[in-house]
PDB file of C-alpha atoms in Angstrom:
ATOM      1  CA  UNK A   1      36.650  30.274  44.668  1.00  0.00           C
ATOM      2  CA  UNK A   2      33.744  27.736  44.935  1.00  0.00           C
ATOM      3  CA  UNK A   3      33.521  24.654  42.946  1.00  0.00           C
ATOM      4  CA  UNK A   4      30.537  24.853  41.020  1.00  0.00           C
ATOM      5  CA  UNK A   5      28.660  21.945  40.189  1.00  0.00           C
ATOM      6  CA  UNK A   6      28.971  20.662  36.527  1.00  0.00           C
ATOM      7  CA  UNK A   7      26.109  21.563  34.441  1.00  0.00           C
ATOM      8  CA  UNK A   8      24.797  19.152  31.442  1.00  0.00           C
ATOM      9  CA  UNK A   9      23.807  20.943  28.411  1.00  0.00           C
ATOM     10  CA  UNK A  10      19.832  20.873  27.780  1.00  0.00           C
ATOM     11  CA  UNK A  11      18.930  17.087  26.142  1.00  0.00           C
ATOM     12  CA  UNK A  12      16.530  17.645  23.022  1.00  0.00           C
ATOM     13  CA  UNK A  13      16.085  13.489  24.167  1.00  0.00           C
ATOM     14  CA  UNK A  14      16.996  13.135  20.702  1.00  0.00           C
ATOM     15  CA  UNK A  15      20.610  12.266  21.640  1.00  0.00           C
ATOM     16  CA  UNK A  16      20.376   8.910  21.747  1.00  0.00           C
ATOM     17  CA  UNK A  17      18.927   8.122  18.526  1.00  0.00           C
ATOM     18  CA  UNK A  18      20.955   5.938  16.105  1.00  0.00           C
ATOM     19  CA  UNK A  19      21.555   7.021  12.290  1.00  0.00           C
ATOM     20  CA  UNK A  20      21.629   4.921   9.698  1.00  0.00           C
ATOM     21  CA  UNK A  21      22.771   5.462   6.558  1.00  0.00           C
ATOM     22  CA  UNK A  22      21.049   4.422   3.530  1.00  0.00           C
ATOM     23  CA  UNK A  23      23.061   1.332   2.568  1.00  0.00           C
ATOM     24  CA  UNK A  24      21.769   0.432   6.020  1.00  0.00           C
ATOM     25  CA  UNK A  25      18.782   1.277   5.777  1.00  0.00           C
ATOM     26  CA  UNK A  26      18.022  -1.000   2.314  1.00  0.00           C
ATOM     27  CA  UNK A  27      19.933  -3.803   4.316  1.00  0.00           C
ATOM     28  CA  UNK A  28      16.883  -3.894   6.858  1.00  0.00           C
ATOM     29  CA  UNK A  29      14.372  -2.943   4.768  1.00  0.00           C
ATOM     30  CA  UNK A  30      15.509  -5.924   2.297  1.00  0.00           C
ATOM     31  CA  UNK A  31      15.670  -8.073   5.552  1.00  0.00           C
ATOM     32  CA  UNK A  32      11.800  -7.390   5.645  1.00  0.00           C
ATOM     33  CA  UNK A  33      11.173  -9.091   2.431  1.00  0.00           C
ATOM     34  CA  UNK A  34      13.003 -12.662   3.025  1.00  0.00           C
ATOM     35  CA  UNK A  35      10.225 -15.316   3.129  1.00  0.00           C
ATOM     36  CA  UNK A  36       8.823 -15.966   6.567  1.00  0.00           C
ATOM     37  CA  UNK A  37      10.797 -12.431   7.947  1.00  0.00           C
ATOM     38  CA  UNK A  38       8.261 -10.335  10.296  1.00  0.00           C
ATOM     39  CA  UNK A  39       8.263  -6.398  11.010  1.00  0.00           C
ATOM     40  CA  UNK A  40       8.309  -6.963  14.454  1.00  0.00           C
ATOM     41  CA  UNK A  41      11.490  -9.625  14.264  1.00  0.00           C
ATOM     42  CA  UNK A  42      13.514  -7.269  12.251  1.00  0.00           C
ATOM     43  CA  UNK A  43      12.840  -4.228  14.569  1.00  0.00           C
ATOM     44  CA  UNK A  44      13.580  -6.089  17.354  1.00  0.00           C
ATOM     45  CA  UNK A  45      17.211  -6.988  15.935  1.00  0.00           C
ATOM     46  CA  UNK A  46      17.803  -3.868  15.009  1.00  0.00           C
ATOM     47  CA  UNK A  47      16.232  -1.802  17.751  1.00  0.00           C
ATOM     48  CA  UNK A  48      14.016   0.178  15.923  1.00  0.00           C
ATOM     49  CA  UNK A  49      10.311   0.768  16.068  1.00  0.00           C
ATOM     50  CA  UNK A  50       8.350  -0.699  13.081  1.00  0.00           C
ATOM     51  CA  UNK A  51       6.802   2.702  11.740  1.00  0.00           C
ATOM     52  CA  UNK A  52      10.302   3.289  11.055  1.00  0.00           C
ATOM     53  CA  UNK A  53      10.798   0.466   8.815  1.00  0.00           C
ATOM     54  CA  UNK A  54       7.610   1.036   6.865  1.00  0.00           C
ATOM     55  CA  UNK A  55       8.953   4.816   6.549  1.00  0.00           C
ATOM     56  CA  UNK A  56      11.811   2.883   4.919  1.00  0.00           C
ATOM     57  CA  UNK A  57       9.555   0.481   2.846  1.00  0.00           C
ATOM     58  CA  UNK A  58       7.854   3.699   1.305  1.00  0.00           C
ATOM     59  CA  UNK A  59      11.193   5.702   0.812  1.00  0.00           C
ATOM     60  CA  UNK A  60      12.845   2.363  -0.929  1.00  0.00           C
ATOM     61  CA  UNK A  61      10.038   1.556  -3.229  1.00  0.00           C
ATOM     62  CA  UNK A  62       8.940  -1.886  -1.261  1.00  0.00           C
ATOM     63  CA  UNK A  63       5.321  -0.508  -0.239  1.00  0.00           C
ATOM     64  CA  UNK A  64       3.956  -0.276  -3.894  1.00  0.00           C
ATOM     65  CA  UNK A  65       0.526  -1.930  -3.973  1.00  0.00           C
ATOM     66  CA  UNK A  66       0.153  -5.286  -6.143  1.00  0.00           C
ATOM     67  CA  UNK A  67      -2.687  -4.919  -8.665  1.00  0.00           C
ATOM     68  CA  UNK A  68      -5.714  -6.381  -6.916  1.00  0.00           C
ATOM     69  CA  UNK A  69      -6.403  -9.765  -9.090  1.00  0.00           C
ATOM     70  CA  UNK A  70     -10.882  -9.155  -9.471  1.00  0.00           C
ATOM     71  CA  UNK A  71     -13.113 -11.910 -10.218  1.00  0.00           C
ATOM     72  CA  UNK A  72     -16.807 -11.540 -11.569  1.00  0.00           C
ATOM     73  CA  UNK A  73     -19.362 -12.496  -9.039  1.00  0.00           C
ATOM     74  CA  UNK A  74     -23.003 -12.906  -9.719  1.00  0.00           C
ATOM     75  CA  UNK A  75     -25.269 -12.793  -6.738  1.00  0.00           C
ATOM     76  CA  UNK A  76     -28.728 -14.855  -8.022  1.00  0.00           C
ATOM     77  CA  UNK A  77     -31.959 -12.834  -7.402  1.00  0.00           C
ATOM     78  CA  UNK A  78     -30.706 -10.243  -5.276  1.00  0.00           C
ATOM     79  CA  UNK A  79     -30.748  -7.014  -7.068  1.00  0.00           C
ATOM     80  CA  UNK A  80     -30.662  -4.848  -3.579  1.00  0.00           C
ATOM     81  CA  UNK A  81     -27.396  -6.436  -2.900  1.00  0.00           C
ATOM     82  CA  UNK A  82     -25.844  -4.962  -6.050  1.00  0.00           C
ATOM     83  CA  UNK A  83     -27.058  -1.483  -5.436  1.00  0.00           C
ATOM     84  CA  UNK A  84     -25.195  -1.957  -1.534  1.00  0.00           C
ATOM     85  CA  UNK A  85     -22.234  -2.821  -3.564  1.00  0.00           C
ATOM     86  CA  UNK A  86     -22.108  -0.301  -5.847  1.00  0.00           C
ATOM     87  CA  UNK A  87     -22.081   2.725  -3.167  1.00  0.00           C
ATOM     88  CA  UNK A  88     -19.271   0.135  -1.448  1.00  0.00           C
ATOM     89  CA  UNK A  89     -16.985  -0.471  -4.462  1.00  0.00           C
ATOM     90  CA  UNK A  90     -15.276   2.927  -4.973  1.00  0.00           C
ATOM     91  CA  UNK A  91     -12.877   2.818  -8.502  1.00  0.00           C
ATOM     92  CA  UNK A  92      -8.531   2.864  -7.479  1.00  0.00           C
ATOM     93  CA  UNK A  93      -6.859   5.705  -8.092  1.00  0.00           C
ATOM     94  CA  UNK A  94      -6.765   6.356 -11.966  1.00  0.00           C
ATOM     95  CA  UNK A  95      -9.986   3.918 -12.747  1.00  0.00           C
ATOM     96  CA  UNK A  96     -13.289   5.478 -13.244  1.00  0.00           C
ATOM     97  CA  UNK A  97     -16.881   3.195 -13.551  1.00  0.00           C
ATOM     98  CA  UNK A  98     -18.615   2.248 -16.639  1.00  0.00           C
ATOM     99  CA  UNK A  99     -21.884   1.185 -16.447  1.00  0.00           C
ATOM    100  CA  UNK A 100     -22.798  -1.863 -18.227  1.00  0.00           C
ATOM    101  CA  UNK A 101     -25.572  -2.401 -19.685  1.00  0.00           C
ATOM    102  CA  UNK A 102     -26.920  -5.008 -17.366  1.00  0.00           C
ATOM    103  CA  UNK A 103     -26.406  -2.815 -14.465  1.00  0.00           C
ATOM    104  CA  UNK A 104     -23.088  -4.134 -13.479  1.00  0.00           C
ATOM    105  CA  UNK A 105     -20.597  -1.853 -13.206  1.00  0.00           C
ATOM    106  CA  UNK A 106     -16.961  -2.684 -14.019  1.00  0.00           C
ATOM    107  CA  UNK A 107     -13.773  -0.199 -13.580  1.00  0.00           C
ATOM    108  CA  UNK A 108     -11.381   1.169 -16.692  1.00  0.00           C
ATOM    109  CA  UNK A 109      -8.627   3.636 -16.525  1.00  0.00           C
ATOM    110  CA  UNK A 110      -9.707   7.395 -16.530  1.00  0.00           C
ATOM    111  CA  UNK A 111     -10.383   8.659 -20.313  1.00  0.00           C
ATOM    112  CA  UNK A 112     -11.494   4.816 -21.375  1.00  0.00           C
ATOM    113  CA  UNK A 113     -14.281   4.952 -23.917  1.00  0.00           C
ATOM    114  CA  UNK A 114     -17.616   3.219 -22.434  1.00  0.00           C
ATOM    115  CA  UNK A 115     -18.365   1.882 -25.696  1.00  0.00           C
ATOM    116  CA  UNK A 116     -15.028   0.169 -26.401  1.00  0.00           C
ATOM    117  CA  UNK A 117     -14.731  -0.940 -22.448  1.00  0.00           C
ATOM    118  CA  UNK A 118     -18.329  -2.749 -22.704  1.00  0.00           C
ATOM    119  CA  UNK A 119     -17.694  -4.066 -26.153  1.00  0.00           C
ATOM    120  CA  UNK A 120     -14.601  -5.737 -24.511  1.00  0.00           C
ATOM    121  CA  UNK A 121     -16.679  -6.796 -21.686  1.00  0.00           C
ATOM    122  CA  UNK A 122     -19.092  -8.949 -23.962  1.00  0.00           C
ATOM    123  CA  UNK A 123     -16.155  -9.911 -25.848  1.00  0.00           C
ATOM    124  CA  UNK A 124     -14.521 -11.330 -22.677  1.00  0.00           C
ATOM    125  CA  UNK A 125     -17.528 -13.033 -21.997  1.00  0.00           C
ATOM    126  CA  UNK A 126     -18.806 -14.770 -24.859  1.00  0.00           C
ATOM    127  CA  UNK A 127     -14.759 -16.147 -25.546  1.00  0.00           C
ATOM    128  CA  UNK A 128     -15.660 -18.084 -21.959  1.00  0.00           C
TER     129      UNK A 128
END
């Protein structure tokens, strides 16, 4: 009888990965959200890569977008610069464009009516 050498079962090389459960998980992820915390600082102390904490952002709820805060800007005697912005300035998700009638163009959720979105407009801007 020979003594064969011991043979390790194939490695997938996912092996050595840690789980975490979820409590852990929203630990971390809520570790990413203290004021002056970084990705890459929390990764580091907890030895993971940072897609994976943005995977956890996203799964937790942290990742949701603020609402952009717009301001109106006039550019003086440079009608060419609007129509560049125009073809730039694509309406969020859920937002479509009314025209105005001074060629501006402003964004309202889809199913607005023009009318009542540019009366509002003139509204908004003769209050000022």
């Amino acid at each position: 009888m020979t003594d064969a050498p011991a043979v390790d079962p194939p490695s997938d090389e996912r092996a050595n990965r840690r789980r975490f459960s979820e409590e852990e998980k929203l630990a971390i992820v809520t570790q990413s959200e203290f004021p002056g915390a970084t990705a890459a600082e929390v990764c580091r102390r907890h030895g993971i890569v940072t897609s994976m904490l943005f995977r956890w952002r996203v799964q937790f709820g942290f990742s949701k977008r603020v609402p952009a805060k717009l301001a109106a800007v006039r550019v003086a005697g440079a009608q060419s610069a609007t129509l560049v912005l125009n073809d730039l300035l694509q309406p969020p998700n859920g937002m479509t464009v009314v025209e105005l009638d001074d060629g501006r163009r402003v964004f309202a959720p889809i199913g607005s009516d023009p009318d009542a979105v540019r009366r509002h407009v003139i509204e908004q801007e003769t209050a000022r």
